[in-house]
CSV table of C-alpha atoms and ligand atoms in Angstrom, one decimal:
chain,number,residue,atom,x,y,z
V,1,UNK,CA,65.7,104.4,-19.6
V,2,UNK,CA,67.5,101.6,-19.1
V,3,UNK,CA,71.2,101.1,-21.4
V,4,UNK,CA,71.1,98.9,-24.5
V,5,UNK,CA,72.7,95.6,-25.4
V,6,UNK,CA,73.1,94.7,-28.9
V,7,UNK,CA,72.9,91.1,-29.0
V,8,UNK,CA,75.3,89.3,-31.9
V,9,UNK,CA,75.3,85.7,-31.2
V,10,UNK,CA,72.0,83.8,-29.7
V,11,UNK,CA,70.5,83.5,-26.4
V,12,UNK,CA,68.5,81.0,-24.1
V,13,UNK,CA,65.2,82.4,-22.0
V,14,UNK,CA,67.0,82.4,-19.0
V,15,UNK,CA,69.8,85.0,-20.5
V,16,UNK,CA,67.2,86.8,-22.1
V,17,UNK,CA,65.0,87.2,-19.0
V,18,UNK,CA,68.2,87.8,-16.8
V,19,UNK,CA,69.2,90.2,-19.1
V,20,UNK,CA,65.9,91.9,-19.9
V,21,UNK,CA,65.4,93.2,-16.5
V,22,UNK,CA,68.4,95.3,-16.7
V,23,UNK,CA,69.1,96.2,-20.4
V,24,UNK,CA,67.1,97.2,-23.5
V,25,UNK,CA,68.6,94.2,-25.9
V,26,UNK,CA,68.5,95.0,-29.5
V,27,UNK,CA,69.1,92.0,-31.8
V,28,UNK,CA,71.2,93.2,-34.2
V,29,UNK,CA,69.3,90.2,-36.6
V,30,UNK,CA,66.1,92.4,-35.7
V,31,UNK,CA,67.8,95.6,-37.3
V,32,UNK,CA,67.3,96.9,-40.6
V,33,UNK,CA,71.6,97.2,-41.7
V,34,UNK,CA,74.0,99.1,-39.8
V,35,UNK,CA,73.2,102.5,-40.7
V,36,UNK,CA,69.7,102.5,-38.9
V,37,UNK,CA,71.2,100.5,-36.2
V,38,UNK,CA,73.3,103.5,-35.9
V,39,UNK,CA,70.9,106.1,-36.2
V,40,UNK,CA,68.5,104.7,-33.5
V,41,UNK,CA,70.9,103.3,-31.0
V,42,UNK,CA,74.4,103.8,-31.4
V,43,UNK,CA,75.0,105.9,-28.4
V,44,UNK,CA,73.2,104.1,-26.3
V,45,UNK,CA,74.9,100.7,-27.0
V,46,UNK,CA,77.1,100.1,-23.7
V,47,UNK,CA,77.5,96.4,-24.3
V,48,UNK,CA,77.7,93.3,-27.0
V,49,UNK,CA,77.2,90.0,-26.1
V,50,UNK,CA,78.4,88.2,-29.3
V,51,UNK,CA,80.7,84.6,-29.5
V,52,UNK,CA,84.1,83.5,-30.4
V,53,UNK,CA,82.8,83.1,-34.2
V,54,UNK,CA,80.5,85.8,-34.8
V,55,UNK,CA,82.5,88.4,-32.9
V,56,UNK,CA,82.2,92.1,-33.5
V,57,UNK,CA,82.9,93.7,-36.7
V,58,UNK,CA,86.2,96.5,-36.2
V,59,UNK,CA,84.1,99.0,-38.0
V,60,UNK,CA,80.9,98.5,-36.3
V,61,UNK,CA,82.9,98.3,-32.5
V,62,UNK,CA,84.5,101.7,-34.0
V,63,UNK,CA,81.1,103.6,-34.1
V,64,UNK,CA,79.7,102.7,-30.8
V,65,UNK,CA,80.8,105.7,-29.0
V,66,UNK,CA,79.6,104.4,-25.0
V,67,UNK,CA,80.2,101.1,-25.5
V,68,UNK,CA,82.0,99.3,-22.4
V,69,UNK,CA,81.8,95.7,-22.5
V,70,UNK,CA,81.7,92.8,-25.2
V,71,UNK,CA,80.8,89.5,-23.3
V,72,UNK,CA,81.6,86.9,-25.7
V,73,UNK,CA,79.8,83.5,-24.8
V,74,UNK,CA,83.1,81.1,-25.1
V,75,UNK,CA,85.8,80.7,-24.1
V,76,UNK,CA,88.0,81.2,-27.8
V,77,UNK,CA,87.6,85.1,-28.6
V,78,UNK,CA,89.7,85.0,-32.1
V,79,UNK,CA,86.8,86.8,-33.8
V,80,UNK,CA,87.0,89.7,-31.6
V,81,UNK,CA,89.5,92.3,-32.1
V,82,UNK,CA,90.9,92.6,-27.9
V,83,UNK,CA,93.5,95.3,-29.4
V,84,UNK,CA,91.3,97.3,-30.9
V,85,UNK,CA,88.7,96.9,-28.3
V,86,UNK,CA,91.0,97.8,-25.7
V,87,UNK,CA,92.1,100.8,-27.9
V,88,UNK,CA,88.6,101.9,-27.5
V,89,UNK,CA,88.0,101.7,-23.9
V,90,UNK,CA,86.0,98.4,-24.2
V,91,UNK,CA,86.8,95.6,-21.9
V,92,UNK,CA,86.3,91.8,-23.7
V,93,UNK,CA,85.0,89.0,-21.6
V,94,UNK,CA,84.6,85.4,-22.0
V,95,UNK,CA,83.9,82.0,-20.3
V,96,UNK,CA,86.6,80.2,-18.7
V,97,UNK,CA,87.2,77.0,-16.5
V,98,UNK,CA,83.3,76.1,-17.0
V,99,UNK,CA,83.3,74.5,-20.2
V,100,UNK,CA,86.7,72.7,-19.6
V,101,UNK,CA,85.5,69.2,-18.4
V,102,UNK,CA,83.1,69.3,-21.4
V,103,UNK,CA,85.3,70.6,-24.0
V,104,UNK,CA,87.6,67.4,-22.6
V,105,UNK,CA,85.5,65.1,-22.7
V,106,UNK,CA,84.1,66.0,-26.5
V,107,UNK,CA,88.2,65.3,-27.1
V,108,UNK,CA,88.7,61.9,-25.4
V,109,UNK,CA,85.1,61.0,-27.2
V,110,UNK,CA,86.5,61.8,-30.6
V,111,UNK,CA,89.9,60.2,-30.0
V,112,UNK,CA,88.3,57.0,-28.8
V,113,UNK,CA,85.6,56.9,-31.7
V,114,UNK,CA,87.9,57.2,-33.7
V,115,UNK,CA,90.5,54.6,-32.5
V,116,UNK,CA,87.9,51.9,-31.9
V,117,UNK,CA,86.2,53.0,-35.2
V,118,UNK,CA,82.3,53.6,-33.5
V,119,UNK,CA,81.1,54.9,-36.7
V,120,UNK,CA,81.7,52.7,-39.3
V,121,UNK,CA,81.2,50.0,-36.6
V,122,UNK,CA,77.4,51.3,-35.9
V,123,UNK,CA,76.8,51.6,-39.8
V,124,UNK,CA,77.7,48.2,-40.2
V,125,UNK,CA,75.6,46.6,-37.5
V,126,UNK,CA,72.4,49.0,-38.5
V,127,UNK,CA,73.0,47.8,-42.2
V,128,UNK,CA,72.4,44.9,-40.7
V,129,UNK,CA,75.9,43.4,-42.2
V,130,UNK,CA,77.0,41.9,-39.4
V,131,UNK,CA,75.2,38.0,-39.5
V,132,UNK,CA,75.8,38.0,-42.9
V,133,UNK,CA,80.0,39.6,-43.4
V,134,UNK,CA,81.0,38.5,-39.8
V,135,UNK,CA,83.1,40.5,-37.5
V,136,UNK,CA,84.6,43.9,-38.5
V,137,UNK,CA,88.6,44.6,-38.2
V,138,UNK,CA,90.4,45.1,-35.5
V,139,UNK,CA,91.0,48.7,-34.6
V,140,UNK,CA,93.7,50.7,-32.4
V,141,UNK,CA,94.0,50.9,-28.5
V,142,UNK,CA,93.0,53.4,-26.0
V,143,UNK,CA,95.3,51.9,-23.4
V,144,UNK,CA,99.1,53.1,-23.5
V,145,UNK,CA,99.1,55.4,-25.8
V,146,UNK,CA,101.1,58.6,-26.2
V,147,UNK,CA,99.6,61.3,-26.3
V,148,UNK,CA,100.0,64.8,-27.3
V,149,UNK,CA,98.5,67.6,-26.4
V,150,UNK,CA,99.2,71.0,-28.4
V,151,UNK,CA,98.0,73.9,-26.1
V,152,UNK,CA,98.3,73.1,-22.1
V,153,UNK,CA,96.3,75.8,-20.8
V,154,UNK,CA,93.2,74.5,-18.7
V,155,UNK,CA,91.1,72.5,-21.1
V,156,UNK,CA,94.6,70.8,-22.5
V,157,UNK,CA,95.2,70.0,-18.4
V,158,UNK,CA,92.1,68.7,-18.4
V,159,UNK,CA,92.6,66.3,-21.4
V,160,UNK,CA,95.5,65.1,-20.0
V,161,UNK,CA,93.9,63.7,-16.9
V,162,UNK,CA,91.1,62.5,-18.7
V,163,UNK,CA,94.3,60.8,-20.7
V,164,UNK,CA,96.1,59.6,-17.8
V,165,UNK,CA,93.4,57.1,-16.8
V,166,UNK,CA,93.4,55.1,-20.0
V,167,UNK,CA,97.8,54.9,-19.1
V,168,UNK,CA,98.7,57.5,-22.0
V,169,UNK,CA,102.0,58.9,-21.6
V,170,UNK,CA,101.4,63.0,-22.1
V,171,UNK,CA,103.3,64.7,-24.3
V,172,UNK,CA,102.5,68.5,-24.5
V,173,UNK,CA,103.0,71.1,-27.3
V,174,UNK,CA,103.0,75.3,-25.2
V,175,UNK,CA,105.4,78.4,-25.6
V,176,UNK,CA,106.5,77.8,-22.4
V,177,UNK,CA,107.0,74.8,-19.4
V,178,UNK,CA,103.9,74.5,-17.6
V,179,UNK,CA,103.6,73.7,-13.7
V,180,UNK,CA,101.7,70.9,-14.7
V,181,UNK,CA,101.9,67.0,-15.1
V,182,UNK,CA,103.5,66.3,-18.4
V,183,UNK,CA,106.1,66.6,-21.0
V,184,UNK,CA,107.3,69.4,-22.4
V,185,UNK,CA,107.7,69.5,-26.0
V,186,UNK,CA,109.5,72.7,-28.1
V,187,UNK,CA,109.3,71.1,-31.2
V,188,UNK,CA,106.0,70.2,-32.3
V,189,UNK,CA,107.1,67.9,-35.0
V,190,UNK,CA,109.2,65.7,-32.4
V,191,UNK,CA,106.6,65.4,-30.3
V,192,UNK,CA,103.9,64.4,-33.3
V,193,UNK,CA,106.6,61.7,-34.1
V,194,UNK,CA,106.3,60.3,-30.7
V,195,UNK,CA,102.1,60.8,-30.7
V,196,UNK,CA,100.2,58.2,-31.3
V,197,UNK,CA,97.0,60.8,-30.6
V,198,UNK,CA,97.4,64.5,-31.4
V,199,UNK,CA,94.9,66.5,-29.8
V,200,UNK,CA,94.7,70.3,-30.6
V,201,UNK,CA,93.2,72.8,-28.1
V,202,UNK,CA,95.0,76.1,-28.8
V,203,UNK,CA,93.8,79.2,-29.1
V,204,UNK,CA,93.0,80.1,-32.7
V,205,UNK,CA,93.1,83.7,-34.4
V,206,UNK,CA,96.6,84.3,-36.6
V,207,UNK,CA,99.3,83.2,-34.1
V,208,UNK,CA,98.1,79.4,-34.6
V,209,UNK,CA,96.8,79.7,-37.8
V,210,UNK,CA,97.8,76.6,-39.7
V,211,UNK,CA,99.9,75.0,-36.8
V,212,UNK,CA,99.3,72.0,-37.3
V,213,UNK,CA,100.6,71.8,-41.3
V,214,UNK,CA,101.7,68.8,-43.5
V,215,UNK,CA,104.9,68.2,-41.3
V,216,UNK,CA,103.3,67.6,-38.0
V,217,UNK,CA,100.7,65.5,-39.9
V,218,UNK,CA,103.6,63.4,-41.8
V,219,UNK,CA,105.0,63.4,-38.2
V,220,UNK,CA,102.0,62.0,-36.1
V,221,UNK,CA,101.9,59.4,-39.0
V,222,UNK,CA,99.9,56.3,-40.9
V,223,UNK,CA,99.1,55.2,-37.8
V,224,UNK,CA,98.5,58.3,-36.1
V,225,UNK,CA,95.1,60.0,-34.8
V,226,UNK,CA,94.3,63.9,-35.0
V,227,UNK,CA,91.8,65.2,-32.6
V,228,UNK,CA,90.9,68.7,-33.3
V,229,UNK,CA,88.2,70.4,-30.5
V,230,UNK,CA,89.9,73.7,-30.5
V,231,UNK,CA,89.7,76.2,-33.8
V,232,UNK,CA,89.2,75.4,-37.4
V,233,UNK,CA,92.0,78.1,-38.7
V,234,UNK,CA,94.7,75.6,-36.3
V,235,UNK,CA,94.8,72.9,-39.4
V,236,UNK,CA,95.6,73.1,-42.6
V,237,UNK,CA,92.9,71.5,-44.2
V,238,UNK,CA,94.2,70.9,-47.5
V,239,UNK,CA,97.3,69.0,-45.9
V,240,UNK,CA,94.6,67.3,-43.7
V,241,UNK,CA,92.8,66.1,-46.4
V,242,UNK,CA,95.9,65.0,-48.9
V,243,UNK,CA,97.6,63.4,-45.9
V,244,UNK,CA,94.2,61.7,-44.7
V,245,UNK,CA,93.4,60.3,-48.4
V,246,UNK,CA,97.5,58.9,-49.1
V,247,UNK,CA,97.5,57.1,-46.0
V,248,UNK,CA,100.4,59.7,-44.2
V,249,UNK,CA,97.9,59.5,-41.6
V,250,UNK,CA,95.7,57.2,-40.1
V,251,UNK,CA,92.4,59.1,-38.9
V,252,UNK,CA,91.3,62.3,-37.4
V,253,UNK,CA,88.3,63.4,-35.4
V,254,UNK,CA,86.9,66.6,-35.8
V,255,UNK,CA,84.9,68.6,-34.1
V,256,UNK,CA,86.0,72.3,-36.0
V,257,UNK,CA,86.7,73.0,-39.5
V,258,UNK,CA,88.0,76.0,-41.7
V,259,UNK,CA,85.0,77.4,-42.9
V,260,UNK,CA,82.0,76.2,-40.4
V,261,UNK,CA,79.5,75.3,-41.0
V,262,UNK,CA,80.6,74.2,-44.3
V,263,UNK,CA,82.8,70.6,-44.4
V,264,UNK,CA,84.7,69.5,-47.2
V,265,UNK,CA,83.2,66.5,-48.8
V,266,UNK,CA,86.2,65.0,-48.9
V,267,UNK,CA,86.4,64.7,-45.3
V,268,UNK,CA,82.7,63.5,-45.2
V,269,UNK,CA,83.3,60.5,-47.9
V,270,UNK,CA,86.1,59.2,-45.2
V,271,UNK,CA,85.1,56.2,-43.0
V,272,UNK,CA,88.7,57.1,-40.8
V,273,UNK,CA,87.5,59.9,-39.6
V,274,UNK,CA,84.7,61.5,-36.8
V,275,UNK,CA,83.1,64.5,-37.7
V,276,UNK,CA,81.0,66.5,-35.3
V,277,UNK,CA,79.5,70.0,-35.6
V,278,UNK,CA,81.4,72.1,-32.7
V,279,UNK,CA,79.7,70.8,-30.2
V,280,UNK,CA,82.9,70.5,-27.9
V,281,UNK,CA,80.4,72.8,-25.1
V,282,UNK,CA,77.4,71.8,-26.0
V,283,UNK,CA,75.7,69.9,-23.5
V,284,UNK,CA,72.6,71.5,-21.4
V,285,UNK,CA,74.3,71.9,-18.1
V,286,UNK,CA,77.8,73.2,-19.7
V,287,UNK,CA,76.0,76.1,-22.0
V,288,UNK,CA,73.5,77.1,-18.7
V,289,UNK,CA,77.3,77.8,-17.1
V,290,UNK,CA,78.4,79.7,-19.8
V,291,UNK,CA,75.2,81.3,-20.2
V,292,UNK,CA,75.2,82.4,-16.5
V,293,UNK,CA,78.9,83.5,-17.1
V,294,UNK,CA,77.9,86.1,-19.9
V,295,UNK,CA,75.0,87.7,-17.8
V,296,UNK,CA,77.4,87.9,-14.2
V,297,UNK,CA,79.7,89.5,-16.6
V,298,UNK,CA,77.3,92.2,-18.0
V,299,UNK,CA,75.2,93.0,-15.3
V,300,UNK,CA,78.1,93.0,-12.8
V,301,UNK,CA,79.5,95.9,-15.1
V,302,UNK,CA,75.6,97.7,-14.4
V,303,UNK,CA,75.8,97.1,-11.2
V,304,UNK,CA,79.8,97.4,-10.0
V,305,UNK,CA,81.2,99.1,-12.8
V,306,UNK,CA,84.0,95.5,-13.0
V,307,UNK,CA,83.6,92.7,-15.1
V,308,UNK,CA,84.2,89.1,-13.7
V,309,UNK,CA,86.1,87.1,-16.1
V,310,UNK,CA,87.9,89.4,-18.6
V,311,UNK,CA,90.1,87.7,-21.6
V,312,UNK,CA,93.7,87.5,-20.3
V,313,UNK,CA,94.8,90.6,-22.3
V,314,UNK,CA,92.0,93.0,-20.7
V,315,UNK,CA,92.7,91.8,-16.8
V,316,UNK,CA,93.9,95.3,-16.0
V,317,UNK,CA,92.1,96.8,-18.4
V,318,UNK,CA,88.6,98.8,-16.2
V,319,UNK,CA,85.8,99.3,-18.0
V,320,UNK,CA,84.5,102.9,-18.9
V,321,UNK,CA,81.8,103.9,-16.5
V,322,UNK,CA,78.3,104.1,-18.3
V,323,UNK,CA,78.8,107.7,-20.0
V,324,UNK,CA,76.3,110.7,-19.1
V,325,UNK,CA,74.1,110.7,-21.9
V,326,UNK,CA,73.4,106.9,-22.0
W,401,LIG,C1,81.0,77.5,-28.7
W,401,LIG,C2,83.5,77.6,-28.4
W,401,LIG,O1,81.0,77.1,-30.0
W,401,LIG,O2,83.9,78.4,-26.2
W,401,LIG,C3,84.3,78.4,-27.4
W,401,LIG,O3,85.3,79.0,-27.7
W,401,LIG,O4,84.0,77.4,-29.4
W,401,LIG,C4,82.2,77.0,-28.0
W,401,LIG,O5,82.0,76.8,-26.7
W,401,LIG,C5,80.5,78.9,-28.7
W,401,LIG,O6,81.4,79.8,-28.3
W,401,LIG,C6,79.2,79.0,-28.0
W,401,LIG,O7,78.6,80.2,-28.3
């Protein structure tokens, strides 16, 4: 008999058929509530593969008795509770380093649509305003701007070479000094004040949970640009929105919001701003990566006992060998 999987978030064919051939998968949209997801496979479940938004509920994690491994396909894990998982004996895994040159690219595109204002600017010429109105406004550079970046871990890195070709200065927001090219900034607010571009790719969960709050926005500026491609919970959306509709700042482009997929329509009425719908990975070659990632990860635990790319707070952690009875 081969284990079970209870899949959380969705697959492509090629996970599923990967997958398949080693595991029993059990949608858990297929099941009829918890309790008979319980009662017909609980102690068989030796693996999750969920995402960094749908996670794993505590109490459901709590009642699966063999289970070894939660592959989340992402690389932000906020919705998955790694204390209690490691509590339990369960080692958490996501997708590093192969969606960083997407993910920074989504953040220079929302930056520069933004600054050169793309949208309005393609409204207007498919309105067909253009022979008739004349030229739109000028907009802001791309070239020699400052820019800060506010989380330097590898997809921040990334940004800022991505940066460094348009001649940004790079400013960078971390708890601590990074080996890396870059200035180091302690105080967030100082370093909005000198950011003509803000561009948020931090972790989310509670430790960053409104970081980015009415001071750094009055900080960045009337003139300033917020880029947010990392969590939703990062901003406070109210402040975003007040500071965004007063002027205090000049634009933002978002590609994550509060309460996904939901957007304030405040935010949508706004011409100064770029809203897409977390698609920061999402581009056929970057999600195949991750994809892969998540199924090396799982069946590498069938097959070796190890997982491959564990979140940082599990890299010593082993995962339980497949118990007796499963
Ligand atoms: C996806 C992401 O939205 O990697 C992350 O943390 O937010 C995105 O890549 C998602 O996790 C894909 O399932």
């Amino acid at each position: 008999m081969k284990p079970k999987l209870l899949v959380v978030a969705p697959t492509t064919d090629a996970m599923t058929s990967r997958l398949g051939k080693a595991f029993e998968m059990i949608p858990l949209s297929a099941t009829d509530g918890e309790d008979a997801l319980l009662a017909a496979h609980g102690d068989r479940i030796v693996a999750v593969l969920t995402d960094g938004h749908l996670g794993l509920a505590p109490n459901l994690m709590a009642q699966l008795p063999n289970l070894a491994v939660i592959a989340a396909n992402g690389v932000g894990y906020d919705a998955i509770d790694v204390g209690a998982a490691a509590d339990q004996g369960v080692v958490v895994t996501h997708t590093p380093d192969v969606l960083n040159d997407e993910v920074a690219n989504c953040a220079i595109l929302l930056w520069m649509a933004t600054a050169r204002r793309l949208v309005p600017n393609d409204a207007y010429v498919r309105a067909g305003r253009w022979p008739i109105e004349g030229n739109t406004g000028l907009t802001d550079p791309i070239q020699n701007r400052t820019v800060g970046i506010v989380g330097y871990g590898r997809i921040g890195q990334t940004i800022a070479r991505r940066a460094a070709a348009f001649d940004a200065e790079i400013l960078y927001h971390a708890r601590s000094a990074k080996d890396a090219p870059g200035e180091f900034c302690p105080d967030l607010v100082e370093m909005a004040a000198r950011s003509d571009v803000l561009i948020v790719i931090t972790p989310g969960g509670p430790a960053t949970r409104h970081l980015i709050n009415v001071d750094v926005l009055a900080a960045l500026g009337p003139q300033g640009i917020l880029v947010n491609i990392a969590r939703g919970s990062v901003v406070d959306e109210a402040a975003l929105i007040a500071a965004l509709t007063d002027g205090t700042l000049g634009g933002a482009g978002l590609d994550v919001f509060e309460n996904e997929p939901q957007v304030p329509a405040a935010l949508i009425a706004m011409d100064n701003v770029v809203l897409t719908p977390h698609i920061g990975s999402a581009t056929t070659a970057t999600r195949a990566a991750m994809g892969a990632l998540v199924c090396d990860n799982l069946l590498s635990y069938l097959e070796h006992g190890t997982v491959l790319t564990p979140v940082p707070e599990h890299s010593d952690l082993k995962p339980r060998p497949i118990g007796e009875s499963v």
